[in-house]
DNA sequence: GTCCAGTACCTTGCATAACAAAGTACTTGG
DNA sequence: CCAAGTACTTTGTTATGCAAGGTACTGGAC
């Protein structure tokens, strides 16, 4: 309800969209997604958000995973979009554009 | 998770923002908000969403209410922004701009 | 050689909120 | 007189962000 709540609630919707978009560009591992998103003003997030999200995307068949060794730490689990994931992303893009424009119209004073 | 889920999740964040913006322009009663929002493509909503939201805004001190008779139906509960509500709206505007631009940058291919 | 920070994964529990559904009550037209 | 529209409210379900805590490996500082 307060200032923090707004960001939280909006992010609830857009984080999944952002993750799919990032995976559409190239594969990422989870920790990397957390770091890259958190570097962006307004999208600060944490492992407790991203890892469960990635599990859901996997269960839904939108991403596939592959373990790979790292030269400097624990192994990493890489995620990439499946064809179904690409299709879903397209759909999200349409919906995002719709909602974004609706909101911009409504809230402009 | 599916196509419907996306809209739901994004709306979870922006509906409150939209309602505050609409109340900033002029007072509205609840049913009216449901109808006006639902006319906008991408913001379809229902009474089960708006009435609890208005209660929360009232409890948080962001809106004030006033019952008024209608010439054509049951009495209406009108909502208007409090000074604190206006302040919160300003804050939401900043956050929305931040997140909107971040998402637009991220998801543009 | 031991300790601490960093990397990288995962899970549990809590709080929040959209929505469907059902309920109340008043008004108007057929 | 009763169905449909207006208008408000509440209950239960479900989803999800996040804090917090856990595991495990690596490398540098002391």
Tab-separated table of C-alpha atoms (C1' of nucleotides) in Angstrom:
chain	number	residue	atom	x	y	z
A	1	UNK	CA	0.000	0.000	0.000
A	2	UNK	CA	2.875	2.358	0.712
A	3	UNK	CA	5.559	3.551	-1.692
A	4	UNK	CA	7.326	0.216	-1.643
A	5	UNK	CA	4.106	-1.660	-2.249
A	6	UNK	CA	3.526	-0.038	-5.585
A	7	UNK	CA	6.823	-1.157	-7.000
A	8	UNK	CA	6.259	-4.625	-5.618
A	9	UNK	CA	2.854	-4.933	-7.200
A	10	UNK	CA	3.863	-3.649	-10.600
A	11	UNK	CA	6.930	-5.823	-10.591
A	12	UNK	CA	4.739	-8.820	-9.835
A	13	UNK	CA	3.499	-8.443	-13.342
A	14	UNK	CA	6.501	-7.362	-15.306
A	15	UNK	CA	9.347	-9.446	-13.893
A	16	UNK	CA	8.206	-12.569	-15.709
A	17	UNK	CA	7.920	-10.578	-18.923
A	18	UNK	CA	11.407	-9.129	-18.445
A	19	UNK	CA	12.926	-12.542	-17.775
A	20	UNK	CA	11.369	-14.021	-20.905
A	21	UNK	CA	12.672	-11.083	-22.924
A	22	UNK	CA	16.174	-11.462	-21.560
A	23	UNK	CA	16.156	-15.188	-22.306
A	24	UNK	CA	14.967	-14.403	-25.804
A	25	UNK	CA	18.152	-12.459	-26.468
A	26	UNK	CA	20.446	-15.119	-25.094
A	27	UNK	CA	20.576	-17.809	-22.450
A	28	UNK	CA	21.204	-16.779	-18.851
A	29	UNK	CA	21.684	-18.519	-15.539
A	30	UNK	CA	19.555	-17.557	-12.563
A	31	UNK	CA	22.031	-15.614	-10.504
A	32	UNK	CA	22.950	-13.603	-13.567
A	33	UNK	CA	19.300	-12.632	-14.106
A	34	UNK	CA	19.044	-11.412	-10.520
A	35	UNK	CA	22.131	-9.270	-10.944
A	36	UNK	CA	21.228	-7.804	-14.306
A	37	UNK	CA	17.665	-6.978	-13.280
A	38	UNK	CA	18.816	-5.440	-10.022
A	39	UNK	CA	21.197	-3.152	-11.843
A	40	UNK	CA	18.212	-1.572	-13.571
A	41	UNK	CA	16.563	1.247	-11.672
A	42	UNK	CA	13.042	0.188	-10.757
A	43	UNK	CA	13.500	-3.554	-11.207
A	44	UNK	CA	15.489	-4.460	-8.089
A	45	UNK	CA	14.772	-8.097	-7.297
A	46	UNK	CA	16.211	-11.051	-5.391
A	47	UNK	CA	16.908	-14.761	-5.605
A	48	UNK	CA	13.747	-15.512	-3.649
A	49	UNK	CA	11.815	-14.033	-6.557
A	50	UNK	CA	13.764	-15.296	-9.538
A	51	UNK	CA	14.408	-18.925	-8.671
A	52	UNK	CA	10.778	-19.818	-7.997
A	53	UNK	CA	9.829	-17.892	-11.144
A	54	UNK	CA	12.281	-19.892	-13.238
A	55	UNK	CA	10.904	-23.127	-11.788
A	56	UNK	CA	7.398	-22.097	-12.772
A	57	UNK	CA	8.501	-21.200	-16.284
A	58	UNK	CA	10.177	-24.575	-16.584
A	59	UNK	CA	7.144	-26.467	-15.333
A	60	UNK	CA	5.040	-24.489	-17.812
A	61	UNK	CA	7.374	-25.524	-20.630
A	62	UNK	CA	8.399	-21.981	-21.530
A	63	UNK	CA	12.101	-22.513	-20.824
A	64	UNK	CA	14.554	-25.387	-20.961
A	65	UNK	CA	17.568	-25.799	-18.708
A	66	UNK	CA	21.096	-27.103	-18.902
A	67	UNK	CA	23.720	-27.449	-16.183
A	68	UNK	CA	27.141	-26.215	-17.088
A	69	UNK	CA	30.417	-25.973	-15.175
A	70	UNK	CA	31.903	-22.635	-14.222
A	71	UNK	CA	35.632	-22.023	-13.995
A	72	UNK	CA	35.168	-19.806	-10.990
A	73	UNK	CA	32.513	-21.212	-8.677
A	74	UNK	CA	29.624	-23.634	-8.450
A	75	UNK	CA	27.979	-25.016	-11.593
A	76	UNK	CA	25.351	-22.859	-13.252
A	77	UNK	CA	21.902	-23.751	-14.495
A	78	UNK	CA	21.360	-22.063	-17.846
A	79	UNK	CA	17.895	-21.206	-19.099
A	80	UNK	CA	16.764	-20.657	-22.666
A	81	UNK	CA	13.380	-20.069	-24.287
A	82	UNK	CA	11.484	-22.944	-25.829
A	83	UNK	CA	9.369	-22.326	-28.956
A	84	UNK	CA	6.372	-22.177	-26.652
A	85	UNK	CA	8.209	-19.619	-24.556
A	86	UNK	CA	8.787	-17.486	-27.637
A	87	UNK	CA	5.131	-17.692	-28.466
A	88	UNK	CA	4.153	-16.666	-24.966
A	89	UNK	CA	6.590	-13.772	-25.101
A	90	UNK	CA	4.928	-12.479	-28.255
A	91	UNK	CA	1.606	-12.621	-26.492
A	92	UNK	CA	2.961	-10.792	-23.436
A	93	UNK	CA	4.355	-8.092	-25.697
A	94	UNK	CA	0.922	-7.395	-27.110
A	95	UNK	CA	-0.637	-7.281	-23.675
A	96	UNK	CA	2.099	-5.096	-22.242
A	97	UNK	CA	1.720	-2.567	-25.050
A	98	UNK	CA	-2.014	-2.493	-24.500
A	99	UNK	CA	-1.806	-1.969	-20.758
A	100	UNK	CA	1.121	0.438	-20.910
A	101	UNK	CA	-0.694	2.693	-23.375
A	102	UNK	CA	-3.945	2.486	-21.425
A	103	UNK	CA	-2.178	3.504	-18.242
A	104	UNK	CA	-0.259	6.304	-19.919
A	105	UNK	CA	-3.477	7.731	-21.279
A	106	UNK	CA	-5.303	7.418	-17.987
A	107	UNK	CA	-2.667	8.870	-15.740
A	108	UNK	CA	-1.490	11.785	-17.821
A	109	UNK	CA	-2.806	14.963	-16.295
B	1	UNK	CA	1.166	-18.210	-15.926
B	2	UNK	CA	-0.749	-18.354	-19.167
B	3	UNK	CA	-1.869	-15.454	-21.331
B	4	UNK	CA	-4.577	-14.475	-18.902
B	5	UNK	CA	-2.177	-14.560	-15.995
B	6	UNK	CA	0.028	-11.891	-17.431
B	7	UNK	CA	-2.710	-9.316	-17.630
B	8	UNK	CA	-3.826	-10.216	-14.140
B	9	UNK	CA	-0.382	-9.766	-12.698
B	10	UNK	CA	0.386	-6.496	-14.402
B	11	UNK	CA	-3.009	-5.143	-13.512
B	12	UNK	CA	-2.368	-6.048	-9.900
B	13	UNK	CA	0.145	-3.270	-9.910
B	14	UNK	CA	-1.429	-0.638	-12.083
B	15	UNK	CA	-5.096	-0.709	-11.116
B	16	UNK	CA	-4.450	1.121	-7.864
B	17	UNK	CA	-2.439	3.708	-9.761
B	18	UNK	CA	-5.224	4.136	-12.315
B	19	UNK	CA	-7.876	4.545	-9.643
B	20	UNK	CA	-5.863	7.191	-7.827
B	21	UNK	CA	-5.370	9.035	-11.123
B	22	UNK	CA	-9.055	8.924	-11.951
B	23	UNK	CA	-9.951	10.204	-8.496
B	24	UNK	CA	-7.433	12.983	-8.933
B	25	UNK	CA	-9.392	14.282	-11.908
B	26	UNK	CA	-12.743	14.153	-10.187
B	27	UNK	CA	-14.633	12.140	-7.597
B	28	UNK	CA	-16.142	8.817	-8.666
B	29	UNK	CA	-18.271	6.139	-7.071
B	30	UNK	CA	-17.146	2.536	-7.086
B	31	UNK	CA	-19.419	1.077	-9.708
B	32	UNK	CA	-18.515	3.919	-12.028
B	33	UNK	CA	-14.817	3.114	-11.673
B	34	UNK	CA	-15.463	-0.516	-12.566
B	35	UNK	CA	-17.345	0.496	-15.680
B	36	UNK	CA	-14.908	3.142	-16.879
B	37	UNK	CA	-11.872	0.925	-16.351
B	38	UNK	CA	-13.544	-2.015	-18.043
B	39	UNK	CA	-14.239	0.077	-21.110
B	40	UNK	CA	-10.500	0.487	-21.584
B	41	UNK	CA	-8.824	-2.264	-23.548
B	42	UNK	CA	-6.398	-4.071	-21.273
B	43	UNK	CA	-7.843	-2.876	-17.974
B	44	UNK	CA	-10.969	-5.021	-17.713
B	45	UNK	CA	-11.766	-5.413	-14.038
B	46	UNK	CA	-14.625	-6.281	-11.700
B	47	UNK	CA	-16.347	-5.271	-8.491
B	48	UNK	CA	-14.468	-7.969	-6.587
B	49	UNK	CA	-11.288	-6.093	-7.409
B	50	UNK	CA	-12.366	-2.465	-7.071
B	51	UNK	CA	-14.397	-2.491	-3.866
B	52	UNK	CA	-11.727	-4.136	-1.723
B	53	UNK	CA	-9.170	-1.801	-3.308
B	54	UNK	CA	-11.234	1.245	-2.375
B	55	UNK	CA	-11.539	-0.051	1.186
B	56	UNK	CA	-7.794	-0.407	1.396
B	57	UNK	CA	-7.250	3.103	0.057
B	58	UNK	CA	-9.691	4.416	2.621
B	59	UNK	CA	-8.028	2.585	5.485
B	60	UNK	CA	-4.695	3.955	4.292
B	61	UNK	CA	-6.106	7.487	4.347
B	62	UNK	CA	-5.572	8.096	0.626
B	63	UNK	CA	-9.237	8.691	-0.163
B	64	UNK	CA	-12.275	10.063	1.663
B	65	UNK	CA	-15.837	8.941	1.080
B	66	UNK	CA	-19.283	10.435	1.058
B	67	UNK	CA	-22.658	8.760	0.585
B	68	UNK	CA	-24.989	10.487	-1.799
B	69	UNK	CA	-28.459	9.680	-3.101
B	70	UNK	CA	-29.020	8.720	-6.700
B	71	UNK	CA	-32.173	9.620	-8.594
B	72	UNK	CA	-32.115	6.269	-10.348
B	73	UNK	CA	-31.054	3.487	-8.022
B	74	UNK	CA	-29.364	2.760	-4.714
B	75	UNK	CA	-27.242	5.415	-2.993
B	76	UNK	CA	-23.673	5.819	-4.169
B	77	UNK	CA	-20.472	6.042	-2.193
B	78	UNK	CA	-18.310	8.757	-3.723
B	79	UNK	CA	-14.534	8.706	-3.343
B	80	UNK	CA	-12.108	11.584	-3.627
B	81	UNK	CA	-8.373	11.948	-3.014
B	82	UNK	CA	-7.076	13.259	0.284
B	83	UNK	CA	-3.933	15.419	0.331
B	84	UNK	CA	-2.049	12.282	1.339
B	85	UNK	CA	-3.587	10.522	-1.635
B	86	UNK	CA	-2.340	13.233	-3.961
B	87	UNK	CA	1.113	12.895	-2.503
B	88	UNK	CA	1.060	9.135	-2.962
B	89	UNK	CA	-0.112	9.557	-6.545
B	90	UNK	CA	2.886	11.767	-7.287
B	91	UNK	CA	5.125	9.096	-5.880
B	92	UNK	CA	3.456	6.381	-7.949
B	93	UNK	CA	3.888	8.495	-11.063
B	94	UNK	CA	7.621	8.605	-10.533
B	95	UNK	CA	7.810	4.868	-9.925
B	96	UNK	CA	5.606	4.040	-12.889
B	97	UNK	CA	7.759	6.112	-15.235
B	98	UNK	CA	10.860	4.386	-13.927
B	99	UNK	CA	9.500	0.881	-14.327
B	100	UNK	CA	7.767	1.555	-17.636
B	101	UNK	CA	10.965	2.890	-19.197
B	102	UNK	CA	13.036	0.069	-17.735
B	103	UNK	CA	10.680	-2.521	-19.180
B	104	UNK	CA	10.476	-0.813	-22.553
B	105	UNK	CA	14.252	-0.803	-22.807
B	106	UNK	CA	14.563	-4.413	-21.737
B	107	UNK	CA	11.903	-5.901	-23.922
B	108	UNK	CA	12.550	-4.056	-27.155
B	109	UNK	CA	14.205	-6.427	-29.564
C	1	DG	C1'	45.047	-23.900	8.081
C	2	DT	C1'	41.211	-21.353	9.112
C	3	DC	C1'	37.948	-17.909	8.291
C	4	DC	C1'	35.238	-14.926	5.552
C	5	DA	C1'	33.334	-13.129	1.392
C	6	DG	C1'	31.639	-14.198	-3.010
C	7	DT	C1'	29.239	-17.239	-6.248
C	8	DA	C1'	25.303	-20.110	-7.161
C	9	DC	C1'	21.620	-22.917	-6.213
C	10	DC	C1'	17.054	-23.970	-3.521
C	11	DT	C1'	13.088	-23.792	-0.101
C	12	DT	C1'	9.838	-22.254	3.615
C	13	DG	C1'	6.671	-18.983	5.399
C	14	DC	C1'	4.310	-14.633	5.316
C	15	DA	C1'	1.666	-10.880	3.375
C	16	DT	C1'	-0.801	-9.125	-0.319
C	17	DA	C1'	-4.214	-8.694	-3.894
C	18	DA	C1'	-7.092	-10.071	-8.245
C	19	DC	C1'	-11.016	-12.441	-9.092
C	20	DA	C1'	-15.175	-15.475	-9.008
C	21	DA	C1'	-19.139	-16.028	-6.632
C	22	DA	C1'	-22.728	-15.100	-3.732
C	23	DG	C1'	-25.423	-11.997	-0.963
C	24	DT	C1'	-28.171	-7.529	0.113
C	25	DA	C1'	-31.162	-3.865	-1.348
C	26	DC	C1'	-33.296	-0.433	-4.228
C	27	DT	C1'	-35.590	1.012	-8.854
C	28	DT	C1'	-37.824	0.694	-13.176
C	29	DG	C1'	-40.141	-1.374	-17.162
C	30	DG	C1'	-42.830	-4.977	-19.171
D	1	DC	C1'	-45.196	-8.545	-9.768
D	2	DC	C1'	-41.061	-9.896	-11.226
D	3	DA	C1'	-36.906	-9.647	-14.006
D	4	DA	C1'	-33.089	-6.753	-15.073
D	5	DG	C1'	-30.178	-3.112	-13.928
D	6	DT	C1'	-27.798	-0.409	-10.390
D	7	DA	C1'	-24.789	-0.358	-6.421
D	8	DC	C1'	-22.455	-1.964	-2.474
D	9	DT	C1'	-20.068	-5.834	0.338
D	10	DT	C1'	-17.811	-10.114	1.731
D	11	DT	C1'	-15.776	-14.871	1.501
D	12	DG	C1'	-12.670	-18.163	-0.392
D	13	DT	C1'	-9.204	-19.391	-3.761
D	14	DT	C1'	-4.989	-18.766	-5.892
D	15	DA	C1'	-0.755	-16.629	-7.196
D	16	DT	C1'	3.503	-14.506	-6.262
D	17	DG	C1'	7.134	-11.139	-4.386
D	18	DC	C1'	10.239	-11.259	-0.851
D	19	DA	C1'	12.788	-12.041	3.556
D	20	DA	C1'	15.196	-15.439	5.644
D	21	DG	C1'	17.641	-19.414	6.029
D	22	DG	C1'	20.011	-23.461	4.059
D	23	DT	C1'	23.696	-26.049	1.042
D	24	DA	C1'	28.048	-26.132	-1.318
D	25	DC	C1'	32.141	-24.691	-3.652
D	26	DT	C1'	36.146	-21.246	-4.403
D	27	DG	C1'	39.726	-18.011	-3.340
D	28	DG	C1'	42.127	-14.642	-0.817
D	29	DA	C1'	43.561	-12.629	3.743
D	30	DC	C1'	45.709	-13.322	8.042
